[in-house]
Amino acid sequence: MNLDVPDGKDPIQYAWGELVPGIGPAAAHLSLAVYEHTTLGLREFEAARLRVAQLNGCAFCLDWRTERDGRKVEDGFADAVTEWRTTDAFDDRTRLAAEYAERYVLDHHGLDEEFWDRMTAHYTQREIVELSMCIGSWLAFGRLNRVLGLDTMCVVPRR
């Protein structure tokens, strides 16, 4: 489905704000909060975010790169995320972030004790909760944008 967005309106602002004013702004605040208040490192943050984007198929999310202090992940990082199981470009935390994102999206019932043992060896409980909230946000809102066709109406600002 492609949402009918009136001429001159920003698709995201229209859908998330004007159409559902009681829900959209709250969703937008959560969406922004995961970027503004994260304590996670850029590489693990982007590995999880990109893996969710790949699974959701959100064009906007796939094109986006998080920037922190003028830094972004290197070119080719998205390809490494696709190959998270075998790439030598990732440390344990980054690989686990990509794995967790994939399993969270595709098989959350399959998160077993073996996985949690590996996860808690590299992440604190606080970091696991934070990463879970981030992944949940990207899953929900990236999928919403993809399903409603908003992902192809929006363009990533170029700097």
PDB file of C-alpha atoms in Angstrom:
ATOM      1  CA  MET A   1       0.000   0.000   0.000  1.00  0.00           C
ATOM      2  CA  ASN A   2       1.168   3.516  -0.684  1.00  0.00           C
ATOM      3  CA  LEU A   3      -0.261   6.053   1.687  1.00  0.00           C
ATOM      4  CA  ASP A   4      -1.936   9.030   0.036  1.00  0.00           C
ATOM      5  CA  VAL A   5       0.198  11.986   1.092  1.00  0.00           C
ATOM      6  CA  PRO A   6      -1.067  15.439   0.101  1.00  0.00           C
ATOM      7  CA  ASP A   7       1.221  17.477  -2.154  1.00  0.00           C
ATOM      8  CA  GLY A   8       3.714  19.543  -0.222  1.00  0.00           C
ATOM      9  CA  LYS A   9       3.526  17.378   2.912  1.00  0.00           C
ATOM     10  CA  ASP A  10       6.466  15.453   4.323  1.00  0.00           C
ATOM     11  CA  PRO A  11       5.339  11.787   4.232  1.00  0.00           C
ATOM     12  CA  ILE A  12       6.699  10.883   7.663  1.00  0.00           C
ATOM     13  CA  GLN A  13       5.421  14.002   9.402  1.00  0.00           C
ATOM     14  CA  TYR A  14       2.038  13.596   7.753  1.00  0.00           C
ATOM     15  CA  ALA A  15       1.640   9.905   8.600  1.00  0.00           C
ATOM     16  CA  TRP A  16       3.157  10.020  12.064  1.00  0.00           C
ATOM     17  CA  GLY A  17       1.742  13.359  13.131  1.00  0.00           C
ATOM     18  CA  GLU A  18      -1.308  14.582  11.293  1.00  0.00           C
ATOM     19  CA  LEU A  19      -3.017  11.245  10.640  1.00  0.00           C
ATOM     20  CA  VAL A  20      -2.635   9.881  14.160  1.00  0.00           C
ATOM     21  CA  PRO A  21      -1.904  12.851  16.437  1.00  0.00           C
ATOM     22  CA  GLY A  22      -2.547  10.868  19.602  1.00  0.00           C
ATOM     23  CA  ILE A  23      -0.062   8.109  18.715  1.00  0.00           C
ATOM     24  CA  GLY A  24       2.333   9.362  16.048  1.00  0.00           C
ATOM     25  CA  PRO A  25       4.206  11.998  18.066  1.00  0.00           C
ATOM     26  CA  ALA A  26       4.799   9.492  20.892  1.00  0.00           C
ATOM     27  CA  ALA A  27       6.121   6.978  18.355  1.00  0.00           C
ATOM     28  CA  ALA A  28       8.352   9.658  16.859  1.00  0.00           C
ATOM     29  CA  HIS A  29       9.757  10.471  20.306  1.00  0.00           C
ATOM     30  CA  LEU A  30      10.641   6.801  20.867  1.00  0.00           C
ATOM     31  CA  SER A  31      12.152   6.573  17.395  1.00  0.00           C
ATOM     32  CA  LEU A  32      14.356   9.610  18.045  1.00  0.00           C
ATOM     33  CA  ALA A  33      15.217   8.573  21.612  1.00  0.00           C
ATOM     34  CA  VAL A  34      17.021   5.428  20.496  1.00  0.00           C
ATOM     35  CA  TYR A  35      19.444   7.627  18.550  1.00  0.00           C
ATOM     36  CA  GLU A  36      19.742  10.498  21.013  1.00  0.00           C
ATOM     37  CA  HIS A  37      20.102   8.531  24.246  1.00  0.00           C
ATOM     38  CA  THR A  38      21.859   5.323  23.304  1.00  0.00           C
ATOM     39  CA  THR A  39      24.904   4.269  25.261  1.00  0.00           C
ATOM     40  CA  LEU A  40      25.779   1.518  22.795  1.00  0.00           C
ATOM     41  CA  GLY A  41      28.840   1.768  20.589  1.00  0.00           C
ATOM     42  CA  LEU A  42      28.301   2.897  17.004  1.00  0.00           C
ATOM     43  CA  ARG A  43      29.307  -0.423  15.417  1.00  0.00           C
ATOM     44  CA  GLU A  44      27.025  -2.648  17.502  1.00  0.00           C
ATOM     45  CA  PHE A  45      24.210  -0.085  17.230  1.00  0.00           C
ATOM     46  CA  GLU A  46      24.520   0.028  13.431  1.00  0.00           C
ATOM     47  CA  ALA A  47      24.945  -3.749  13.103  1.00  0.00           C
ATOM     48  CA  ALA A  48      21.624  -4.308  14.875  1.00  0.00           C
ATOM     49  CA  ARG A  49      19.885  -1.416  13.107  1.00  0.00           C
ATOM     50  CA  LEU A  50      21.019  -2.473   9.652  1.00  0.00           C
ATOM     51  CA  ARG A  51      20.136  -6.136  10.245  1.00  0.00           C
ATOM     52  CA  VAL A  52      16.585  -5.097  11.181  1.00  0.00           C
ATOM     53  CA  ALA A  53      16.469  -2.829   8.107  1.00  0.00           C
ATOM     54  CA  GLN A  54      17.631  -5.690   5.888  1.00  0.00           C
ATOM     55  CA  LEU A  55      14.958  -8.011   7.256  1.00  0.00           C
ATOM     56  CA  ASN A  56      12.230  -5.343   7.109  1.00  0.00           C
ATOM     57  CA  GLY A  57      13.232  -4.283   3.602  1.00  0.00           C
ATOM     58  CA  CYS A  58      12.776  -0.602   4.465  1.00  0.00           C
ATOM     59  CA  ALA A  59      14.511   1.339   1.668  1.00  0.00           C
ATOM     60  CA  PHE A  60      14.964   4.466   3.781  1.00  0.00           C
ATOM     61  CA  CYS A  61      16.395   2.489   6.710  1.00  0.00           C
ATOM     62  CA  LEU A  62      18.773   0.603   4.415  1.00  0.00           C
ATOM     63  CA  ASP A  63      20.136   3.858   3.001  1.00  0.00           C
ATOM     64  CA  TRP A  64      20.458   5.605   6.388  1.00  0.00           C
ATOM     65  CA  ARG A  65      23.722   5.586   8.357  1.00  0.00           C
ATOM     66  CA  THR A  66      23.815   6.754  11.945  1.00  0.00           C
ATOM     67  CA  GLU A  67      26.365   9.475  12.567  1.00  0.00           C
ATOM     68  CA  ARG A  68      28.032  10.155  15.897  1.00  0.00           C
ATOM     69  CA  ASP A  69      30.520  12.940  16.458  1.00  0.00           C
ATOM     70  CA  GLY A  70      31.051  13.190  12.698  1.00  0.00           C
ATOM     71  CA  ARG A  71      31.704   9.448  12.351  1.00  0.00           C
ATOM     72  CA  LYS A  72      29.779   6.766  10.482  1.00  0.00           C
ATOM     73  CA  VAL A  73      30.538   3.099   9.936  1.00  0.00           C
ATOM     74  CA  GLU A  74      32.841   2.306   7.048  1.00  0.00           C
ATOM     75  CA  ASP A  75      31.768   1.596   3.485  1.00  0.00           C
ATOM     76  CA  GLY A  76      30.975  -2.081   3.161  1.00  0.00           C
ATOM     77  CA  PHE A  77      29.640  -2.328   6.708  1.00  0.00           C
ATOM     78  CA  ALA A  78      26.132  -3.220   5.482  1.00  0.00           C
ATOM     79  CA  ASP A  79      27.579  -6.106   3.473  1.00  0.00           C
ATOM     80  CA  ALA A  80      29.384  -7.325   6.574  1.00  0.00           C
ATOM     81  CA  VAL A  81      26.083  -7.155   8.487  1.00  0.00           C
ATOM     82  CA  THR A  82      24.500  -9.427   5.875  1.00  0.00           C
ATOM     83  CA  GLU A  83      27.402 -11.844   6.417  1.00  0.00           C
ATOM     84  CA  TRP A  84      27.520 -11.410  10.206  1.00  0.00           C
ATOM     85  CA  ARG A  85      28.102 -15.128  10.787  1.00  0.00           C
ATOM     86  CA  THR A  86      31.339 -15.296   8.782  1.00  0.00           C
ATOM     87  CA  THR A  87      32.724 -11.770   8.402  1.00  0.00           C
ATOM     88  CA  ASP A  88      36.076 -10.985   9.959  1.00  0.00           C
ATOM     89  CA  ALA A  89      35.091  -7.292  10.148  1.00  0.00           C
ATOM     90  CA  PHE A  90      33.239  -7.693  13.471  1.00  0.00           C
ATOM     91  CA  ASP A  91      34.272  -8.130  17.057  1.00  0.00           C
ATOM     92  CA  ASP A  92      32.155 -10.323  19.363  1.00  0.00           C
ATOM     93  CA  ARG A  93      29.843  -7.490  20.479  1.00  0.00           C
ATOM     94  CA  THR A  94      29.101  -6.353  16.916  1.00  0.00           C
ATOM     95  CA  ARG A  95      28.487  -9.906  15.719  1.00  0.00           C
ATOM     96  CA  LEU A  96      26.180 -10.581  18.682  1.00  0.00           C
ATOM     97  CA  ALA A  97      24.249  -7.371  18.000  1.00  0.00           C
ATOM     98  CA  ALA A  98      23.576  -8.473  14.416  1.00  0.00           C
ATOM     99  CA  GLU A  99      22.665 -11.978  15.557  1.00  0.00           C
ATOM    100  CA  TYR A 100      20.350 -10.693  18.278  1.00  0.00           C
ATOM    101  CA  ALA A 101      18.617  -8.353  15.830  1.00  0.00           C
ATOM    102  CA  GLU A 102      18.056 -11.187  13.371  1.00  0.00           C
ATOM    103  CA  ARG A 103      16.775 -13.590  15.983  1.00  0.00           C
ATOM    104  CA  TYR A 104      14.602 -10.903  17.618  1.00  0.00           C
ATOM    105  CA  VAL A 105      12.944 -10.219  14.254  1.00  0.00           C
ATOM    106  CA  LEU A 106      12.682 -13.781  12.942  1.00  0.00           C
ATOM    107  CA  ASP A 107      12.708 -16.175  15.894  1.00  0.00           C
ATOM    108  CA  HIS A 108      12.365 -14.521  19.292  1.00  0.00           C
ATOM    109  CA  HIS A 109      11.012 -17.797  20.734  1.00  0.00           C
ATOM    110  CA  GLY A 110      14.312 -19.434  19.789  1.00  0.00           C
ATOM    111  CA  LEU A 111      16.452 -17.228  22.040  1.00  0.00           C
ATOM    112  CA  ASP A 112      17.792 -20.052  24.161  1.00  0.00           C
ATOM    113  CA  GLU A 113      20.091 -20.354  27.167  1.00  0.00           C
ATOM    114  CA  GLU A 114      23.155 -20.861  24.955  1.00  0.00           C
ATOM    115  CA  PHE A 115      22.461 -17.551  23.198  1.00  0.00           C
ATOM    116  CA  TRP A 116      21.872 -15.705  26.471  1.00  0.00           C
ATOM    117  CA  ASP A 117      25.100 -17.125  27.917  1.00  0.00           C
ATOM    118  CA  ARG A 118      27.015 -15.662  24.966  1.00  0.00           C
ATOM    119  CA  MET A 119      25.090 -12.390  25.113  1.00  0.00           C
ATOM    120  CA  THR A 120      25.592 -11.836  28.855  1.00  0.00           C
ATOM    121  CA  ALA A 121      29.306 -12.567  28.470  1.00  0.00           C
ATOM    122  CA  HIS A 122      29.606  -9.430  26.320  1.00  0.00           C
ATOM    123  CA  TYR A 123      26.695  -7.165  27.304  1.00  0.00           C
ATOM    124  CA  THR A 124      25.392  -5.937  30.645  1.00  0.00           C
ATOM    125  CA  GLN A 125      21.721  -6.333  31.484  1.00  0.00           C
ATOM    126  CA  ARG A 126      21.291  -2.592  30.956  1.00  0.00           C
ATOM    127  CA  GLU A 127      22.823  -2.826  27.479  1.00  0.00           C
ATOM    128  CA  ILE A 128      20.645  -5.829  26.605  1.00  0.00           C
ATOM    129  CA  VAL A 129      17.485  -3.949  27.593  1.00  0.00           C
ATOM    130  CA  GLU A 130      18.628  -0.893  25.644  1.00  0.00           C
ATOM    131  CA  LEU A 131      19.479  -2.944  22.567  1.00  0.00           C
ATOM    132  CA  SER A 132      16.131  -4.748  22.834  1.00  0.00           C
ATOM    133  CA  MET A 133      14.267  -1.435  22.917  1.00  0.00           C
ATOM    134  CA  CYS A 134      16.234  -0.158  19.941  1.00  0.00           C
ATOM    135  CA  ILE A 135      15.580  -3.319  17.924  1.00  0.00           C
ATOM    136  CA  GLY A 136      11.879  -3.197  18.844  1.00  0.00           C
ATOM    137  CA  SER A 137      11.670   0.405  17.675  1.00  0.00           C
ATOM    138  CA  TRP A 138      13.391  -0.323  14.367  1.00  0.00           C
ATOM    139  CA  LEU A 139      11.288  -3.420  13.788  1.00  0.00           C
ATOM    140  CA  ALA A 140       8.014  -1.590  14.423  1.00  0.00           C
ATOM    141  CA  PHE A 141       8.689   1.687  12.691  1.00  0.00           C
ATOM    142  CA  GLY A 142      10.800   0.417   9.801  1.00  0.00           C
ATOM    143  CA  ARG A 143       8.134  -2.146   9.050  1.00  0.00           C
ATOM    144  CA  LEU A 144       5.385   0.477   9.339  1.00  0.00           C
ATOM    145  CA  ASN A 145       7.235   2.708   6.872  1.00  0.00           C
ATOM    146  CA  ARG A 146       7.811  -0.224   4.488  1.00  0.00           C
ATOM    147  CA  VAL A 147       4.251  -1.574   4.637  1.00  0.00           C
ATOM    148  CA  LEU A 148       2.717   1.867   4.033  1.00  0.00           C
ATOM    149  CA  GLY A 149       5.192   2.760   1.284  1.00  0.00           C
ATOM    150  CA  LEU A 150       6.636   5.651   3.260  1.00  0.00           C
ATOM    151  CA  ASP A 151      10.161   4.257   2.912  1.00  0.00           C
ATOM    152  CA  THR A 152      10.254   5.058  -0.802  1.00  0.00           C
ATOM    153  CA  MET A 153       8.702   8.507  -0.400  1.00  0.00           C
ATOM    154  CA  CYS A 154      11.383   9.694   2.003  1.00  0.00           C
ATOM    155  CA  VAL A 155      14.926  10.468   1.029  1.00  0.00           C
ATOM    156  CA  VAL A 156      17.994  10.432   3.208  1.00  0.00           C
ATOM    157  CA  PRO A 157      19.371  13.964   3.511  1.00  0.00           C
ATOM    158  CA  ARG A 158      22.780  14.232   1.810  1.00  0.00           C
ATOM    159  CA  ARG A 159      25.505  16.251   3.484  1.00  0.00           C
TER     160      ARG A 159
END
